[in-house]
CSV table of C-alpha atoms in Angstrom, one decimal:
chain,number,residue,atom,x,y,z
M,1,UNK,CA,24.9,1.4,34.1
M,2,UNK,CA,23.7,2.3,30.6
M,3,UNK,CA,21.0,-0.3,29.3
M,4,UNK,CA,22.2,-1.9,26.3
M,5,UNK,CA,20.5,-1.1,23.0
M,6,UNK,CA,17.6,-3.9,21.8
M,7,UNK,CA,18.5,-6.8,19.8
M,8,UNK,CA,16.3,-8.2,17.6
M,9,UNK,CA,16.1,-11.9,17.5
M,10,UNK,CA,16.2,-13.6,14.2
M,11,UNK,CA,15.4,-17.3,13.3
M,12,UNK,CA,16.6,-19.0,10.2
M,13,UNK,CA,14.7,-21.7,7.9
M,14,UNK,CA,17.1,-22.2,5.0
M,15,UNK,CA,17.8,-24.9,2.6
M,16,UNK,CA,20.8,-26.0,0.7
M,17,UNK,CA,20.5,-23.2,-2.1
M,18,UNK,CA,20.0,-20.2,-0.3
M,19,UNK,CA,22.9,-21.4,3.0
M,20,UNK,CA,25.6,-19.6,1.6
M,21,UNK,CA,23.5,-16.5,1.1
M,22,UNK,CA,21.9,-16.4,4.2
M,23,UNK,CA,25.3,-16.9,5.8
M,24,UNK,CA,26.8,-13.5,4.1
M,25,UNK,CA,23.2,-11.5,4.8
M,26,UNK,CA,23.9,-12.6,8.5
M,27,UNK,CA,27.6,-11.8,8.5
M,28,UNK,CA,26.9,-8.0,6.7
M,29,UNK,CA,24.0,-7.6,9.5
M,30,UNK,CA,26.5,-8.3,12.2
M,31,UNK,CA,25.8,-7.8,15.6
M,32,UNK,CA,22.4,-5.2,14.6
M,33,UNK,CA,20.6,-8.6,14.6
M,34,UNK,CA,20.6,-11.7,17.2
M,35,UNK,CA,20.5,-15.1,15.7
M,36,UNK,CA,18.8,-17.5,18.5
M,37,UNK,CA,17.7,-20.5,16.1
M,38,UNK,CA,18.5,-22.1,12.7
M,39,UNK,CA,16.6,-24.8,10.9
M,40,UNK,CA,15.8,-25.9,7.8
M,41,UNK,CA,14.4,-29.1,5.4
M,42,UNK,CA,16.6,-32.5,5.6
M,43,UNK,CA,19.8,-31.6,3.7
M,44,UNK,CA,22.3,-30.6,6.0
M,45,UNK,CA,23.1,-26.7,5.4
M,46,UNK,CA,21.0,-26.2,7.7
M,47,UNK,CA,23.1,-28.0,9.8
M,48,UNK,CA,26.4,-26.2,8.8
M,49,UNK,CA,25.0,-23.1,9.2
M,50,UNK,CA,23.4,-23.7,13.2
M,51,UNK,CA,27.0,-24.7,13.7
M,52,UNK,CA,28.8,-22.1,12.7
M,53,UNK,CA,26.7,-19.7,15.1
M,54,UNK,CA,26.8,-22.3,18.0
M,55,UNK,CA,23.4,-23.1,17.8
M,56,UNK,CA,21.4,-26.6,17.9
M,57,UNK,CA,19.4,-27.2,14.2
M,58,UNK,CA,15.6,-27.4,13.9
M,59,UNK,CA,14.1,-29.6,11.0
M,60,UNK,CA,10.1,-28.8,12.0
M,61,UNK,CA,9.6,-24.8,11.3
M,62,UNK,CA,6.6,-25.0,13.6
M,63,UNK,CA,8.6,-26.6,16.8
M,64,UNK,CA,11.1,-24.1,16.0
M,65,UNK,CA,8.9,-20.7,16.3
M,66,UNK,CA,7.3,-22.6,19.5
M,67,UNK,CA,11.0,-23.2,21.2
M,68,UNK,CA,12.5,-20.0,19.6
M,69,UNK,CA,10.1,-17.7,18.7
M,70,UNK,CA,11.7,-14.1,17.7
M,71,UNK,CA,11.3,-10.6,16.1
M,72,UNK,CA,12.0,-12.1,12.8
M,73,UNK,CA,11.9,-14.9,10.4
M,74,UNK,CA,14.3,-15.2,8.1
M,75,UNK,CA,12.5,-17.6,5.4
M,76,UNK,CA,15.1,-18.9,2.1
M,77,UNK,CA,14.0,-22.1,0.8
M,78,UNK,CA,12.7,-22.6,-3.0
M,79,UNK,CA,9.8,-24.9,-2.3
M,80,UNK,CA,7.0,-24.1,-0.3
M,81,UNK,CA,6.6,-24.3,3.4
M,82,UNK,CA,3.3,-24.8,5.4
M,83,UNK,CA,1.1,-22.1,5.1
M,84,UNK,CA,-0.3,-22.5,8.7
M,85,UNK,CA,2.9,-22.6,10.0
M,86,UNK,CA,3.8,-19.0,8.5
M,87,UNK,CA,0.7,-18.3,9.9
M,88,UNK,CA,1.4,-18.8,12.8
M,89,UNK,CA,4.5,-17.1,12.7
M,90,UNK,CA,2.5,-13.8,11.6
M,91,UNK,CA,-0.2,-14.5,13.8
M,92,UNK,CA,2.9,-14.0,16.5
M,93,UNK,CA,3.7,-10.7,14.9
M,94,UNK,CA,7.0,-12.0,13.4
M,95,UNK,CA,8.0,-10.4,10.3
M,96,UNK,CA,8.7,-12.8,8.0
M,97,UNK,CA,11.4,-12.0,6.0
M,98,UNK,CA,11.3,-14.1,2.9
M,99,UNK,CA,14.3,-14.8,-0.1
M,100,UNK,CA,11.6,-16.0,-2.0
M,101,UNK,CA,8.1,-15.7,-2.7
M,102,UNK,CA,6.6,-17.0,0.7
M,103,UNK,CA,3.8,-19.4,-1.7
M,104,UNK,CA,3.3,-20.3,-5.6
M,105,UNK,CA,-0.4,-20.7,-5.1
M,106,UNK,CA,-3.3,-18.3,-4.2
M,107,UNK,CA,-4.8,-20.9,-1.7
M,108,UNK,CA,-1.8,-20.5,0.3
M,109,UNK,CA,-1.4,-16.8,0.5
M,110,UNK,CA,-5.4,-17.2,1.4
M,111,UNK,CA,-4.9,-18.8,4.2
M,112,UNK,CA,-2.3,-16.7,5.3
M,113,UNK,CA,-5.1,-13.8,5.4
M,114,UNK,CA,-7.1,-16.3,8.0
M,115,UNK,CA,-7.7,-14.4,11.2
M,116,UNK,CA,-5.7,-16.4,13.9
M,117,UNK,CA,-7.9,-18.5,16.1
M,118,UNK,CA,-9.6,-16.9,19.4
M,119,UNK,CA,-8.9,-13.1,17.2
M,120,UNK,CA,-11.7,-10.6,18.3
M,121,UNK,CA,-13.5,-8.3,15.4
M,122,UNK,CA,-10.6,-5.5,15.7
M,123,UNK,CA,-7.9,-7.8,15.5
M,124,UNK,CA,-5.4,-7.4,12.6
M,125,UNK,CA,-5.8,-10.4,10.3
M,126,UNK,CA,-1.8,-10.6,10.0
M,127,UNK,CA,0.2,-9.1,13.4
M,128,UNK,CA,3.1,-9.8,11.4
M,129,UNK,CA,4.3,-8.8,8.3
M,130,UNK,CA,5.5,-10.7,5.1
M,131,UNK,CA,8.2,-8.9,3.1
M,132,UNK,CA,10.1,-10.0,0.0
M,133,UNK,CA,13.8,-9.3,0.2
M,134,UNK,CA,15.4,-7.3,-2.0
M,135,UNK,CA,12.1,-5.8,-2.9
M,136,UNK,CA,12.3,-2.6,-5.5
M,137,UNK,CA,10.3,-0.7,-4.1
M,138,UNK,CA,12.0,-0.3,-0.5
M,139,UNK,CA,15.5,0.2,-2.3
M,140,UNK,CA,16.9,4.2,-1.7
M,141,UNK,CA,16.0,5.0,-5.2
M,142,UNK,CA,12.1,4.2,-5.4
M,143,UNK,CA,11.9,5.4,-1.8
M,144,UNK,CA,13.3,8.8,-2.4
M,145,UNK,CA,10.6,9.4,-5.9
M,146,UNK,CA,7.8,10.5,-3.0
M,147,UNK,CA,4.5,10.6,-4.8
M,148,UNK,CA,5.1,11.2,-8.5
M,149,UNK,CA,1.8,10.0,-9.1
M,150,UNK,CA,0.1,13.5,-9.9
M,151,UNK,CA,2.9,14.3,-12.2
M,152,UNK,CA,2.6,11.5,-14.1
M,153,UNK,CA,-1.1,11.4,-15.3
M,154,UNK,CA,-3.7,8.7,-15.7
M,155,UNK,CA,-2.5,6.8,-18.8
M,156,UNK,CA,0.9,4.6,-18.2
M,157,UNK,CA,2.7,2.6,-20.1
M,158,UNK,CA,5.2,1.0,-17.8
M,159,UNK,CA,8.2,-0.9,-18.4
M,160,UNK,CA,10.1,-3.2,-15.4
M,161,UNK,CA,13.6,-5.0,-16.3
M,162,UNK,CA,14.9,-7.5,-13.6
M,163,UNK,CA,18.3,-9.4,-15.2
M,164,UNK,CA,20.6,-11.4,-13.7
M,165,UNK,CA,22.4,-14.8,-12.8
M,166,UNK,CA,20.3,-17.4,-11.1
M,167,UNK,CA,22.5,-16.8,-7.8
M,168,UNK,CA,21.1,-13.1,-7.6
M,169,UNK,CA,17.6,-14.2,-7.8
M,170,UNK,CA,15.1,-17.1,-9.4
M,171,UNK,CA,12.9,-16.4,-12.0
M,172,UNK,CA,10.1,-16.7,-9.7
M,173,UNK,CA,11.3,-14.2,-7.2
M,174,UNK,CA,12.3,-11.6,-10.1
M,175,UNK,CA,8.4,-11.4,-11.9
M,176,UNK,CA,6.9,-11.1,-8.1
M,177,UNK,CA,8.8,-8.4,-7.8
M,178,UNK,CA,8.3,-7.0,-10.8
M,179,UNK,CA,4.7,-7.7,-11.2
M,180,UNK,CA,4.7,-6.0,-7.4
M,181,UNK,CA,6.2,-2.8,-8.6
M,182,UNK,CA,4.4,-2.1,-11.7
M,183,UNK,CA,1.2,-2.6,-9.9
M,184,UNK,CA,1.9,0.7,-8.0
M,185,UNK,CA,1.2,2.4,-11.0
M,186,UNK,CA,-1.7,0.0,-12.8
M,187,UNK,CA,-4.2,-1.5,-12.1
M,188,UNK,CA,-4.4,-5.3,-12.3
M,189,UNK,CA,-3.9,-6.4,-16.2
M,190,UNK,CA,-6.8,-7.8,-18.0
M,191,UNK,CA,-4.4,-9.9,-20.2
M,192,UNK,CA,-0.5,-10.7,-20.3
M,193,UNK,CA,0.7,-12.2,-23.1
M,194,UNK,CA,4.3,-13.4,-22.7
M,195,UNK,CA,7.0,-15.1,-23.9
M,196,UNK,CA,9.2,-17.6,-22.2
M,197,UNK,CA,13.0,-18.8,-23.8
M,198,UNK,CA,13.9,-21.7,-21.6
M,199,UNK,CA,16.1,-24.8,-22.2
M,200,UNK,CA,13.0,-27.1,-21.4
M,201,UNK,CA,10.9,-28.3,-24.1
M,202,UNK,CA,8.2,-27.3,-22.1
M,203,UNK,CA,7.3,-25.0,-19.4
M,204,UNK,CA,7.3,-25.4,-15.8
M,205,UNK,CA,4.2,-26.5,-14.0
M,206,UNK,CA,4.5,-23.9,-11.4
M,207,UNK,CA,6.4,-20.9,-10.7
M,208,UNK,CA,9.1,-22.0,-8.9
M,209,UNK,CA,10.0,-24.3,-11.6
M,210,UNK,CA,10.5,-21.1,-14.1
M,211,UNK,CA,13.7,-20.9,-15.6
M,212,UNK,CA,15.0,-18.7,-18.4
M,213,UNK,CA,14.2,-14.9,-20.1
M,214,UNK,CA,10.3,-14.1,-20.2
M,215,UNK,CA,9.2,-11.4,-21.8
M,216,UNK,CA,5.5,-10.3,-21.0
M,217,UNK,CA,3.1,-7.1,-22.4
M,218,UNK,CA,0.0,-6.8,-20.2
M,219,UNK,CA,-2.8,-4.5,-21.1
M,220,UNK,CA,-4.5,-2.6,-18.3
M,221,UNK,CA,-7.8,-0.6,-17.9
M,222,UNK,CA,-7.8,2.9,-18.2
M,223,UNK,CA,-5.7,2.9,-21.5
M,224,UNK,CA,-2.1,1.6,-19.3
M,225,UNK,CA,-0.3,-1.2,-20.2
M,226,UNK,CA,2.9,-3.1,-18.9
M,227,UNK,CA,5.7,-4.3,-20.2
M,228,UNK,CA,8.3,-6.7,-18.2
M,229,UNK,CA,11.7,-8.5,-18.9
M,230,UNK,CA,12.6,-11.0,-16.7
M,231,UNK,CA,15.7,-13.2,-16.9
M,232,UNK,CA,18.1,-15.6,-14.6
M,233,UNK,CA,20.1,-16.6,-17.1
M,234,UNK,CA,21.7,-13.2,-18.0
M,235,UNK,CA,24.3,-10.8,-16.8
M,236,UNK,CA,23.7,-8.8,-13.4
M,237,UNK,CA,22.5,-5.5,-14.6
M,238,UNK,CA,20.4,-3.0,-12.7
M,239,UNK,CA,16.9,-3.4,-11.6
M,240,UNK,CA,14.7,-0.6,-13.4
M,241,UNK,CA,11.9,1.2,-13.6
M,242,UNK,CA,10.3,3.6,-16.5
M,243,UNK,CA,6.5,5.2,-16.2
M,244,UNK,CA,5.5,7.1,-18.9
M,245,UNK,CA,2.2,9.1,-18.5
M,246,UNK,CA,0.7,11.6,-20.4
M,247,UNK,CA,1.8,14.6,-17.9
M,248,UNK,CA,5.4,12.9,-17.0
M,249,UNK,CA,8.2,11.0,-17.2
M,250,UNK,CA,10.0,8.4,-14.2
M,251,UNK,CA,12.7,6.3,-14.1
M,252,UNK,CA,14.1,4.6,-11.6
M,253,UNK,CA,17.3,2.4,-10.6
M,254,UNK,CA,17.9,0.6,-6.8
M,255,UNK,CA,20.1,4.1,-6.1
M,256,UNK,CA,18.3,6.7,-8.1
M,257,UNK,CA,15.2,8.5,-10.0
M,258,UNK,CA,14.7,11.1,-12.0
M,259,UNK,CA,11.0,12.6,-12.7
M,260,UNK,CA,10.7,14.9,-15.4
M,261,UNK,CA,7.7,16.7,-17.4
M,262,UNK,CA,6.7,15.4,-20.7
M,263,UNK,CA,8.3,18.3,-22.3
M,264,UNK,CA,11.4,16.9,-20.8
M,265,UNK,CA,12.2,19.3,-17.9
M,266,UNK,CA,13.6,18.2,-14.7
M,267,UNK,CA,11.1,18.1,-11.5
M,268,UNK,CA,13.6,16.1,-9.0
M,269,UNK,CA,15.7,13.9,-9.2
M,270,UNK,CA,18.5,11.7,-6.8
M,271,UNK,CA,21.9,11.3,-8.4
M,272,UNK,CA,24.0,8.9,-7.1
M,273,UNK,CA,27.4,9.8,-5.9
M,274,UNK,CA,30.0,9.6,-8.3
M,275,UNK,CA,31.6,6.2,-8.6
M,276,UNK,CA,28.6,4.8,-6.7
M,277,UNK,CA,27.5,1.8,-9.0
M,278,UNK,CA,24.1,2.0,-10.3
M,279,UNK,CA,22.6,-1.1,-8.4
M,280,UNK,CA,24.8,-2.7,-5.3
M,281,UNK,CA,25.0,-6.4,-5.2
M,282,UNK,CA,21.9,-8.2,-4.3
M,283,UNK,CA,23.4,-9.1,-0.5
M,284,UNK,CA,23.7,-5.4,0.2
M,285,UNK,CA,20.7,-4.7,-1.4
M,286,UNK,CA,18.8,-6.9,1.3
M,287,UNK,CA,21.1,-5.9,4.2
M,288,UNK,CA,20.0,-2.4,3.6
M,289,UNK,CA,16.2,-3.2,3.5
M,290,UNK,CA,16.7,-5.2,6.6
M,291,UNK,CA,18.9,-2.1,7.8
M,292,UNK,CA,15.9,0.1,7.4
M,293,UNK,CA,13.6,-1.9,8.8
M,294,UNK,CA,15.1,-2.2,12.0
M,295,UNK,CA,15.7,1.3,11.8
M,296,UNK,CA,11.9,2.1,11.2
M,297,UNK,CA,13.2,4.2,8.1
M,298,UNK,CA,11.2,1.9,6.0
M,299,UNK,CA,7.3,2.4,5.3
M,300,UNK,CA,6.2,-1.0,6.4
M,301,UNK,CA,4.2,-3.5,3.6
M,302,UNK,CA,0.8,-3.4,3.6
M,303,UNK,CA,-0.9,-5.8,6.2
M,304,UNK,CA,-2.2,-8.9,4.7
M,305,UNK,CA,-1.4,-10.6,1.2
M,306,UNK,CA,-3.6,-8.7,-1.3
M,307,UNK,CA,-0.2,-7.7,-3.6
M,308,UNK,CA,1.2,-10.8,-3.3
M,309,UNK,CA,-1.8,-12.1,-4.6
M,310,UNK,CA,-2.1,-9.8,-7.5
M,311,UNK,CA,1.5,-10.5,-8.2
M,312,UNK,CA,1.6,-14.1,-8.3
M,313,UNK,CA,-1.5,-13.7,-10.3
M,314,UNK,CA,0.6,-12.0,-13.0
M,315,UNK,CA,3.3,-14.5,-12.9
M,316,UNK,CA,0.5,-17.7,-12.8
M,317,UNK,CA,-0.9,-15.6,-15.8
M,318,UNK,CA,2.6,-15.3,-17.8
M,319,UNK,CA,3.5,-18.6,-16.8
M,320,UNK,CA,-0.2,-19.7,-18.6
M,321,UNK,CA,0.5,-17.8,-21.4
M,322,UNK,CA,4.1,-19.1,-22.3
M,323,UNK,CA,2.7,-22.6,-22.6
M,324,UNK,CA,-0.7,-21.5,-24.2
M,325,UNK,CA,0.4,-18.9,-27.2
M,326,UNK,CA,-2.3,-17.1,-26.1
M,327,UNK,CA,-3.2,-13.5,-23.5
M,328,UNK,CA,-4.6,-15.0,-20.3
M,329,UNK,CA,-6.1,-13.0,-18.0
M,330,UNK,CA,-5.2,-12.5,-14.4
M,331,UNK,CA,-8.5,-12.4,-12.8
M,332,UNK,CA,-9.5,-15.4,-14.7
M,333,UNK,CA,-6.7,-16.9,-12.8
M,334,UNK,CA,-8.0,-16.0,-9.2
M,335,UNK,CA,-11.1,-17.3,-10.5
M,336,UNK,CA,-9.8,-20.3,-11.0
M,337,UNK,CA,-8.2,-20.7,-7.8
M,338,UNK,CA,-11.8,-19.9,-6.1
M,339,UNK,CA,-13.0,-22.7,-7.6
């Protein structure tokens, strides 16, 4: 008899706003993924959810990946959870799979970096892996522009939209991802100056509290600079990517790129079929990530939290700015967070 193919397990921590999403990501995953626990904060969807799968719910996220431990985590909540319990998920080599930015402050994402206890010297800091779903730069589009960095030159000016309704993704999630891609082709901004259009009188305190359009312009060394336009309030409308350099031209959209010389010539390019839309819906968009995970057609996130760190940076940095009037610099924020 044939042995059956490998199931990865999954666990679930979820919470009231991300239930019904989680439920469709499961349901488009099928039966490519096992789901062998469900839990979530004091609310009941996580209730419903463990339910509908015949499964008993958790309300402790450490007790759960103790009891159930499993190849993945599947982490949407929109507050933060305990650090040393995602550690010790990662320490497990889970992949944590994560809706959301997995923490709004830098002393959280430090502590994720911890080397588990009883780790020797060539022990990897992080077994596991955190990854941010849907992120840009693991969609077929950014995946198939291999290396344009040569063509491109030293000098960018890069611009990053990320639109849509709240449903499709928060604020925060949106600038992490952003912030993420653009700092593929920069290096970390010495100032952001941005602009946030909210229906608060004031800003939020932290991240996860962002709400609105922000609009941000970053200057970089090296003569690059950023620009970024954010928004949850807005229309679903493709995720995209423009680099200009002195020696070239890219864009990119979830499904396609083209990379040209600054004369305007075509070097490559991936056109989507025709009738294919130009971004699929949010839910695919994360099934397909997941997808190519399991498939090992995706090159894995870097081990540890260093561009999570430099993203939430950013966003701290914007989020500084919008109430200040003022640039504020992202380094001066991991400064600050260092004490």
């Amino acid at each position: 008899m044939a042995t059956p193919p490998y199931t990865p397990e999954v666990a679930v921590w979820a919470d009231e706003d991300h239930a019904s999403i989680v439920a469709g990501l499961l349901d488009l995953m099928g039966g490519s993924i096992a789901p062998i626990a469900v839990g979530g904060p004091r609310d009941g969807a996580a209730g419903k959810l463990a339910e509908s799968l015949g499964l008993a719910p958790y309300d402790d996220l450490r007790q759960m990946g103790v009891e159930r431990p499993a190849a993945f985590l599947l982490l949407a909540v929109s507050e933060d959870e305990s650090p040393a319990d995602l550690a010790a998920a990662l320490a497990n080599g889970t992949t944590v799979l994560s809706l959301e930015p997995a923490c709004s402050t830098l002393a959280d994402y430090a502590e994720l970096d911890r080397p588990p206890r009883h780790a020797t010297d060539d022990s990897p800091a992080m077994p596991g892996r955190l990854v941010l779903l849907p992120r840009f730069t693991q969609t077929p589009g950014y995946l198939a522009a291999t290396d344009p960095y040569d063509t491109l030159g030293d000098r960018r000016s890069v611009l990053v939209t990320s639109t849509g309704p709240a449903h499709d993704g928060s604020l925060f999630a949106r600038l992490h991802d952003a912030w993420s891609t653009a700092l593929c082709f920069c290096d970390t901004p010495e100032a952001i100056h941005a602009h946030l259009a909210h229906a608060s009188a004031t800003p939020a305190d932290g991240p996860r509290g962002l709400t609105g359009r922000l609009s941000a312009n970053a200057s970089c060394p090296g003569g690059s600079s950023i620009a970024l336009i954010a928004a949850d309030n807005s229309p679903a409308l493709p995720r995209t990517l423009t680099v200009l350099g002195d020696t070239g031209q890219l864009t990119v959209t979830p499904t396609g790129y083209h990379l040209r010389h600054a004369d305007g010539s075509t070097i490559d390019q991936l056109i989507p079929p025709d009738g294919a839309p130009a971004a699929p819906p949010m839910l695919d968009q994360m099934a397909d990530q997941w997808r190519r995970l399991l498939d090992q057609r995706n090159p894995p996130d870097e081990a540890g939290t260093r561009r999570d760190q430099q993203a939430l940076a950013c966003t701290l940095a914007c989020l500084l700015s919008a109430k200040t009037g003022q640039p504020e610099s992202p380094e001066r924020v991991m400064q600050m967070s260092r004490g």
